[in-house]
């Protein structure tokens, strides 16, 4: 894997243009590929990068954050009760915080990674798409044991299914499927499609949540 691609300084970015025009700019990126190392944070007054701001869990620095940051506490409670959402709801909370503090006019950017490998939307979205999936009763056990549940089907091979769903070496998986369609059989492919659909449904609900929040703040009418 080569170095992270970087946006050249001479390329103008939307946030820079809007900042120059008097907008307050708020950004909450998803993966590190949109982080400061790539230069894509240029022009933002406030840029919250989860991979930089939140300590690895579990660790002493993370426990300290758990104590002082209510949003990180809520993220932990969600993981205990609904499973890992890969910090996406935390990103939404931080976006709301940034918008709340911004003076108008503002420009806000948010990037969520749920419709992206790993295809593992929070409960109950994944369960609703695959009722045959048996999972640990406590979601936290999935994180501790690295167990993602068992599908009640003789056609499904868990090691192939979960390797594909995690997106590990996705180009290799895609090429193997094209040349040898038994590498991921139809039953496994159908589950991946269902989990992808569940991820889209979760994301759609979160966008609705942001719009409802803007309406409650009496900002939706003036927001594009």
mmCIF file of C-alpha atoms in Angstrom:
data_model
loop_
_atom_site.group_PDB
_atom_site.id
_atom_site.type_symbol
_atom_site.label_atom_id
_atom_site.label_comp_id
_atom_site.label_asym_id
_atom_site.label_seq_id
_atom_site.Cartn_x
_atom_site.Cartn_y
_atom_site.Cartn_z
ATOM 1 C CA UNK A 1 0.000 0.000 0.000
ATOM 2 C CA UNK A 2 1.465 3.343 -1.037
ATOM 3 C CA UNK A 3 1.304 6.663 0.745
ATOM 4 C CA UNK A 4 -2.049 8.327 1.351
ATOM 5 C CA UNK A 5 -3.024 10.370 -1.744
ATOM 6 C CA UNK A 6 -2.850 14.084 -1.055
ATOM 7 C CA UNK A 7 -4.851 16.920 -2.578
ATOM 8 C CA UNK A 8 -2.407 19.453 -4.080
ATOM 9 C CA UNK A 9 -2.496 22.878 -2.397
ATOM 10 C CA UNK A 10 -3.182 24.627 -5.701
ATOM 11 C CA UNK A 11 -6.481 22.739 -6.185
ATOM 12 C CA UNK A 12 -9.308 24.875 -4.736
ATOM 13 C CA UNK A 13 -11.740 23.087 -2.442
ATOM 14 C CA UNK A 14 -15.424 23.820 -1.859
ATOM 15 C CA UNK A 15 -14.934 24.512 1.859
ATOM 16 C CA UNK A 16 -12.208 27.065 1.037
ATOM 17 C CA UNK A 17 -14.424 28.899 -1.450
ATOM 18 C CA UNK A 18 -17.381 29.005 0.936
ATOM 19 C CA UNK A 19 -15.159 30.109 3.827
ATOM 20 C CA UNK A 20 -13.861 32.973 1.681
ATOM 21 C CA UNK A 21 -17.503 33.874 0.944
ATOM 22 C CA UNK A 22 -18.258 34.214 4.675
ATOM 23 C CA UNK A 23 -19.599 30.776 5.528
ATOM 24 C CA UNK A 24 -18.607 29.031 8.737
ATOM 25 C CA UNK A 25 -17.489 25.560 7.703
ATOM 26 C CA UNK A 26 -18.023 22.358 9.690
ATOM 27 C CA UNK A 27 -16.714 18.954 8.643
ATOM 28 C CA UNK A 28 -17.028 15.427 10.031
ATOM 29 C CA UNK A 29 -15.218 12.992 7.718
ATOM 30 C CA UNK A 30 -15.450 9.219 7.816
ATOM 31 C CA UNK A 31 -12.251 7.328 7.061
ATOM 32 C CA UNK A 32 -8.679 8.593 7.287
ATOM 33 C CA UNK A 33 -8.709 8.945 3.488
ATOM 34 C CA UNK A 34 -10.633 12.188 4.060
ATOM 35 C CA UNK A 35 -8.445 13.260 6.975
ATOM 36 C CA UNK A 36 -5.951 16.071 7.423
ATOM 37 C CA UNK A 37 -3.133 13.937 5.985
ATOM 38 C CA UNK A 38 -4.795 14.122 2.550
ATOM 39 C CA UNK A 39 -5.303 17.891 2.676
ATOM 40 C CA UNK A 40 -9.078 17.563 2.413
ATOM 41 C CA UNK A 41 -9.552 19.442 5.688
ATOM 42 C CA UNK A 42 -8.504 22.697 4.015
ATOM 43 C CA UNK A 43 -11.079 25.436 4.382
ATOM 44 C CA UNK A 44 -12.877 23.942 7.376
ATOM 45 C CA UNK A 45 -13.132 26.007 10.566
ATOM 46 C CA UNK A 46 -14.075 22.870 12.543
ATOM 47 C CA UNK A 47 -13.079 19.363 11.439
ATOM 48 C CA UNK A 48 -13.766 16.383 13.705
ATOM 49 C CA UNK A 49 -11.818 13.256 12.732
ATOM 50 C CA UNK A 50 -12.923 10.275 14.821
ATOM 51 C CA UNK A 51 -9.760 8.300 14.094
ATOM 52 C CA UNK A 52 -7.719 11.147 15.620
ATOM 53 C CA UNK A 53 -10.064 12.362 18.339
ATOM 54 C CA UNK A 54 -11.223 9.073 19.895
ATOM 55 C CA UNK A 55 -8.628 6.891 21.613
ATOM 56 C CA UNK A 56 -8.453 3.171 20.869
ATOM 57 C CA UNK A 57 -10.857 1.150 22.978
ATOM 58 C CA UNK A 58 -10.256 -0.229 25.479
ATOM 59 C CA UNK A 59 -7.360 1.913 26.743
ATOM 60 C CA UNK A 60 -6.606 4.319 29.582
ATOM 61 C CA UNK A 61 -6.947 7.418 27.320
ATOM 62 C CA UNK A 62 -10.304 6.104 26.063
ATOM 63 C CA UNK A 63 -11.551 5.548 29.633
ATOM 64 C CA UNK A 64 -10.636 9.169 30.418
ATOM 65 C CA UNK A 65 -12.623 10.302 27.366
ATOM 66 C CA UNK A 66 -15.516 8.099 28.476
ATOM 67 C CA UNK A 67 -15.614 10.018 31.748
ATOM 68 C CA UNK A 68 -15.494 13.553 30.322
ATOM 69 C CA UNK A 69 -17.296 13.290 26.946
ATOM 70 C CA UNK A 70 -21.040 12.427 27.068
ATOM 71 C CA UNK A 71 -21.072 11.667 23.317
ATOM 72 C CA UNK A 72 -18.388 8.988 23.725
ATOM 73 C CA UNK A 73 -20.331 7.541 26.681
ATOM 74 C CA UNK A 74 -23.442 7.314 24.525
ATOM 75 C CA UNK A 75 -21.393 5.629 21.800
ATOM 76 C CA UNK A 76 -20.249 2.999 24.320
ATOM 77 C CA UNK A 77 -23.811 2.407 25.548
ATOM 78 C CA UNK A 78 -24.951 1.914 21.943
ATOM 79 C CA UNK A 79 -22.207 -0.656 21.392
ATOM 80 C CA UNK A 80 -23.323 -2.535 24.502
ATOM 81 C CA UNK A 81 -26.989 -2.524 23.526
ATOM 82 C CA UNK A 82 -27.020 -2.581 19.702
ATOM 83 C CA UNK A 83 -23.531 -3.550 18.622
ATOM 84 C CA UNK A 84 -20.750 -1.660 16.897
ATOM 85 C CA UNK A 85 -21.839 1.139 14.563
ATOM 86 C CA UNK A 86 -18.213 2.078 13.834
ATOM 87 C CA UNK A 87 -18.603 5.553 15.369
ATOM 88 C CA UNK A 88 -21.177 6.674 12.798
ATOM 89 C CA UNK A 89 -23.765 7.902 15.305
ATOM 90 C CA UNK A 90 -20.967 9.643 17.193
ATOM 91 C CA UNK A 91 -20.114 11.448 13.943
ATOM 92 C CA UNK A 92 -23.730 12.603 13.677
ATOM 93 C CA UNK A 93 -23.650 13.956 17.240
ATOM 94 C CA UNK A 94 -20.422 15.806 16.528
ATOM 95 C CA UNK A 95 -21.876 17.262 13.319
ATOM 96 C CA UNK A 96 -24.854 18.557 15.292
ATOM 97 C CA UNK A 97 -22.463 20.025 17.840
ATOM 98 C CA UNK A 98 -20.499 21.797 15.107
ATOM 99 C CA UNK A 99 -23.621 23.170 13.425
ATOM 100 C CA UNK A 100 -25.059 24.269 16.778
ATOM 101 C CA UNK A 101 -21.937 26.303 17.496
ATOM 102 C CA UNK A 102 -21.674 27.743 13.976
ATOM 103 C CA UNK A 103 -22.993 31.171 13.084
ATOM 104 C CA UNK A 104 -24.990 31.485 9.907
ATOM 105 C CA UNK A 105 -24.442 31.083 7.071
ATOM 106 C CA UNK A 106 -22.790 27.697 7.520
ATOM 107 C CA UNK A 107 -21.599 24.848 5.321
ATOM 108 C CA UNK A 108 -21.553 21.357 6.864
ATOM 109 C CA UNK A 109 -20.099 18.139 5.469
ATOM 110 C CA UNK A 110 -20.554 14.688 6.967
ATOM 111 C CA UNK A 111 -19.312 11.336 5.663
ATOM 112 C CA UNK A 112 -20.693 8.116 7.153
ATOM 113 C CA UNK A 113 -19.186 4.716 6.409
ATOM 114 C CA UNK A 114 -22.013 2.259 7.069
ATOM 115 C CA UNK A 115 -22.720 1.592 3.373
ATOM 116 C CA UNK A 116 -19.165 0.309 3.089
ATOM 117 C CA UNK A 117 -17.347 -2.796 4.237
ATOM 118 C CA UNK A 118 -17.697 -4.217 6.785
ATOM 119 C CA UNK A 119 -21.364 -4.816 5.934
ATOM 120 C CA UNK A 120 -22.447 -4.860 9.526
ATOM 121 C CA UNK A 121 -25.301 -2.419 10.206
ATOM 122 C CA UNK A 122 -26.461 -2.062 13.826
ATOM 123 C CA UNK A 123 -29.241 -4.118 15.321
ATOM 124 C CA UNK A 124 -32.055 -4.509 14.492
ATOM 125 C CA UNK A 125 -31.394 -3.602 10.827
ATOM 126 C CA UNK A 126 -29.180 -6.604 10.070
ATOM 127 C CA UNK A 127 -31.432 -8.975 11.996
ATOM 128 C CA UNK A 128 -34.535 -7.786 10.153
ATOM 129 C CA UNK A 129 -32.904 -8.623 6.817
ATOM 130 C CA UNK A 130 -31.663 -12.042 7.970
ATOM 131 C CA UNK A 131 -33.966 -13.647 10.565
ATOM 132 C CA UNK A 132 -31.962 -16.869 10.150
ATOM 133 C CA UNK A 133 -28.914 -15.188 11.700
ATOM 134 C CA UNK A 134 -28.198 -16.360 15.262
ATOM 135 C CA UNK A 135 -26.175 -13.816 17.220
ATOM 136 C CA UNK A 136 -24.911 -13.531 20.813
ATOM 137 C CA UNK A 137 -27.616 -12.167 23.076
ATOM 138 C CA UNK A 138 -25.298 -9.390 24.255
ATOM 139 C CA UNK A 139 -23.922 -7.348 21.324
ATOM 140 C CA UNK A 140 -20.676 -6.635 23.189
ATOM 141 C CA UNK A 141 -19.837 -10.359 22.951
ATOM 142 C CA UNK A 142 -19.471 -9.982 19.186
ATOM 143 C CA UNK A 143 -16.684 -7.480 19.771
ATOM 144 C CA UNK A 144 -14.953 -9.475 22.504
ATOM 145 C CA UNK A 145 -15.081 -12.846 20.748
ATOM 146 C CA UNK A 146 -14.884 -11.607 17.147
ATOM 147 C CA UNK A 147 -17.971 -13.730 16.455
ATOM 148 C CA UNK A 148 -20.554 -12.339 14.041
ATOM 149 C CA UNK A 149 -23.266 -14.948 14.347
ATOM 150 C CA UNK A 150 -24.264 -18.157 12.620
ATOM 151 C CA UNK A 151 -26.614 -18.417 9.651
ATOM 152 C CA UNK A 152 -29.001 -21.352 9.725
ATOM 153 C CA UNK A 153 -28.211 -22.593 6.225
ATOM 154 C CA UNK A 154 -26.112 -25.501 5.010
ATOM 155 C CA UNK A 155 -25.237 -23.524 1.866
ATOM 156 C CA UNK A 156 -23.519 -20.718 3.777
ATOM 157 C CA UNK A 157 -19.849 -21.112 4.674
ATOM 158 C CA UNK A 158 -19.168 -18.658 7.509
ATOM 159 C CA UNK A 159 -15.456 -18.181 6.808
ATOM 160 C CA UNK A 160 -16.147 -17.146 3.183
ATOM 161 C CA UNK A 161 -19.178 -15.041 4.051
ATOM 162 C CA UNK A 162 -17.539 -13.013 6.814
ATOM 163 C CA UNK A 163 -14.285 -12.536 4.965
ATOM 164 C CA UNK A 164 -16.242 -11.024 2.090
ATOM 165 C CA UNK A 165 -18.502 -8.963 4.375
ATOM 166 C CA UNK A 166 -15.475 -7.420 6.126
ATOM 167 C CA UNK A 167 -14.131 -6.280 2.775
ATOM 168 C CA UNK A 168 -10.689 -7.729 3.396
ATOM 169 C CA UNK A 169 -8.771 -7.636 0.114
ATOM 170 C CA UNK A 170 -12.002 -6.886 -1.739
ATOM 171 C CA UNK A 171 -10.311 -6.811 -5.163
ATOM 172 C CA UNK A 172 -9.051 -10.336 -4.604
ATOM 173 C CA UNK A 173 -12.523 -11.507 -3.515
ATOM 174 C CA UNK A 174 -14.137 -9.884 -6.566
ATOM 175 C CA UNK A 175 -11.629 -11.453 -8.964
ATOM 176 C CA UNK A 176 -12.032 -14.858 -7.371
ATOM 177 C CA UNK A 177 -15.807 -14.576 -7.707
ATOM 178 C CA UNK A 178 -15.527 -13.641 -11.381
ATOM 179 C CA UNK A 179 -13.189 -16.552 -12.157
ATOM 180 C CA UNK A 180 -14.645 -19.101 -9.747
ATOM 181 C CA UNK A 181 -18.200 -18.360 -8.715
ATOM 182 C CA UNK A 182 -18.085 -21.092 -6.088
ATOM 183 C CA UNK A 183 -15.710 -18.885 -4.071
ATOM 184 C CA UNK A 184 -18.794 -16.974 -2.915
ATOM 185 C CA UNK A 185 -21.892 -18.966 -3.725
ATOM 186 C CA UNK A 186 -25.334 -17.547 -4.463
ATOM 187 C CA UNK A 187 -26.585 -17.988 -0.893
ATOM 188 C CA UNK A 188 -23.620 -16.067 0.493
ATOM 189 C CA UNK A 189 -23.923 -13.374 -2.158
ATOM 190 C CA UNK A 190 -27.615 -12.940 -1.321
ATOM 191 C CA UNK A 191 -26.736 -12.362 2.356
ATOM 192 C CA UNK A 192 -24.179 -9.725 1.396
ATOM 193 C CA UNK A 193 -26.819 -7.979 -0.701
ATOM 194 C CA UNK A 194 -29.277 -8.091 2.198
ATOM 195 C CA UNK A 195 -26.724 -6.652 4.628
ATOM 196 C CA UNK A 196 -25.862 -3.935 2.137
ATOM 197 C CA UNK A 197 -29.565 -3.089 1.827
ATOM 198 C CA UNK A 198 -29.858 -2.995 5.620
ATOM 199 C CA UNK A 199 -26.899 -0.594 5.697
ATOM 200 C CA UNK A 200 -28.624 1.703 3.192
ATOM 201 C CA UNK A 201 -31.811 1.642 5.275
ATOM 202 C CA UNK A 202 -29.860 2.548 8.422
ATOM 203 C CA UNK A 203 -28.135 5.417 6.615
ATOM 204 C CA UNK A 204 -31.443 6.715 5.276
ATOM 205 C CA UNK A 205 -32.860 6.776 8.807
ATOM 206 C CA UNK A 206 -29.815 8.713 10.036
ATOM 207 C CA UNK A 207 -30.210 11.328 7.302
ATOM 208 C CA UNK A 208 -33.824 11.673 8.397
ATOM 209 C CA UNK A 209 -32.615 12.114 11.958
ATOM 210 C CA UNK A 210 -30.322 14.980 10.911
ATOM 211 C CA UNK A 211 -33.148 16.661 8.988
ATOM 212 C CA UNK A 212 -35.494 16.303 11.985
ATOM 213 C CA UNK A 213 -32.821 17.848 14.202
ATOM 214 C CA UNK A 214 -32.367 20.806 11.828
ATOM 215 C CA UNK A 215 -36.139 21.315 11.888
ATOM 216 C CA UNK A 216 -36.157 21.258 15.707
ATOM 217 C CA UNK A 217 -33.435 23.934 15.627
ATOM 218 C CA UNK A 218 -35.569 26.010 13.220
ATOM 219 C CA UNK A 219 -32.784 25.860 10.629
ATOM 220 C CA UNK A 220 -34.199 23.403 8.127
ATOM 221 C CA UNK A 221 -36.219 26.008 6.186
ATOM 222 C CA UNK A 222 -33.040 27.930 5.364
ATOM 223 C CA UNK A 223 -30.812 24.891 4.773
ATOM 224 C CA UNK A 224 -30.188 23.294 1.415
#
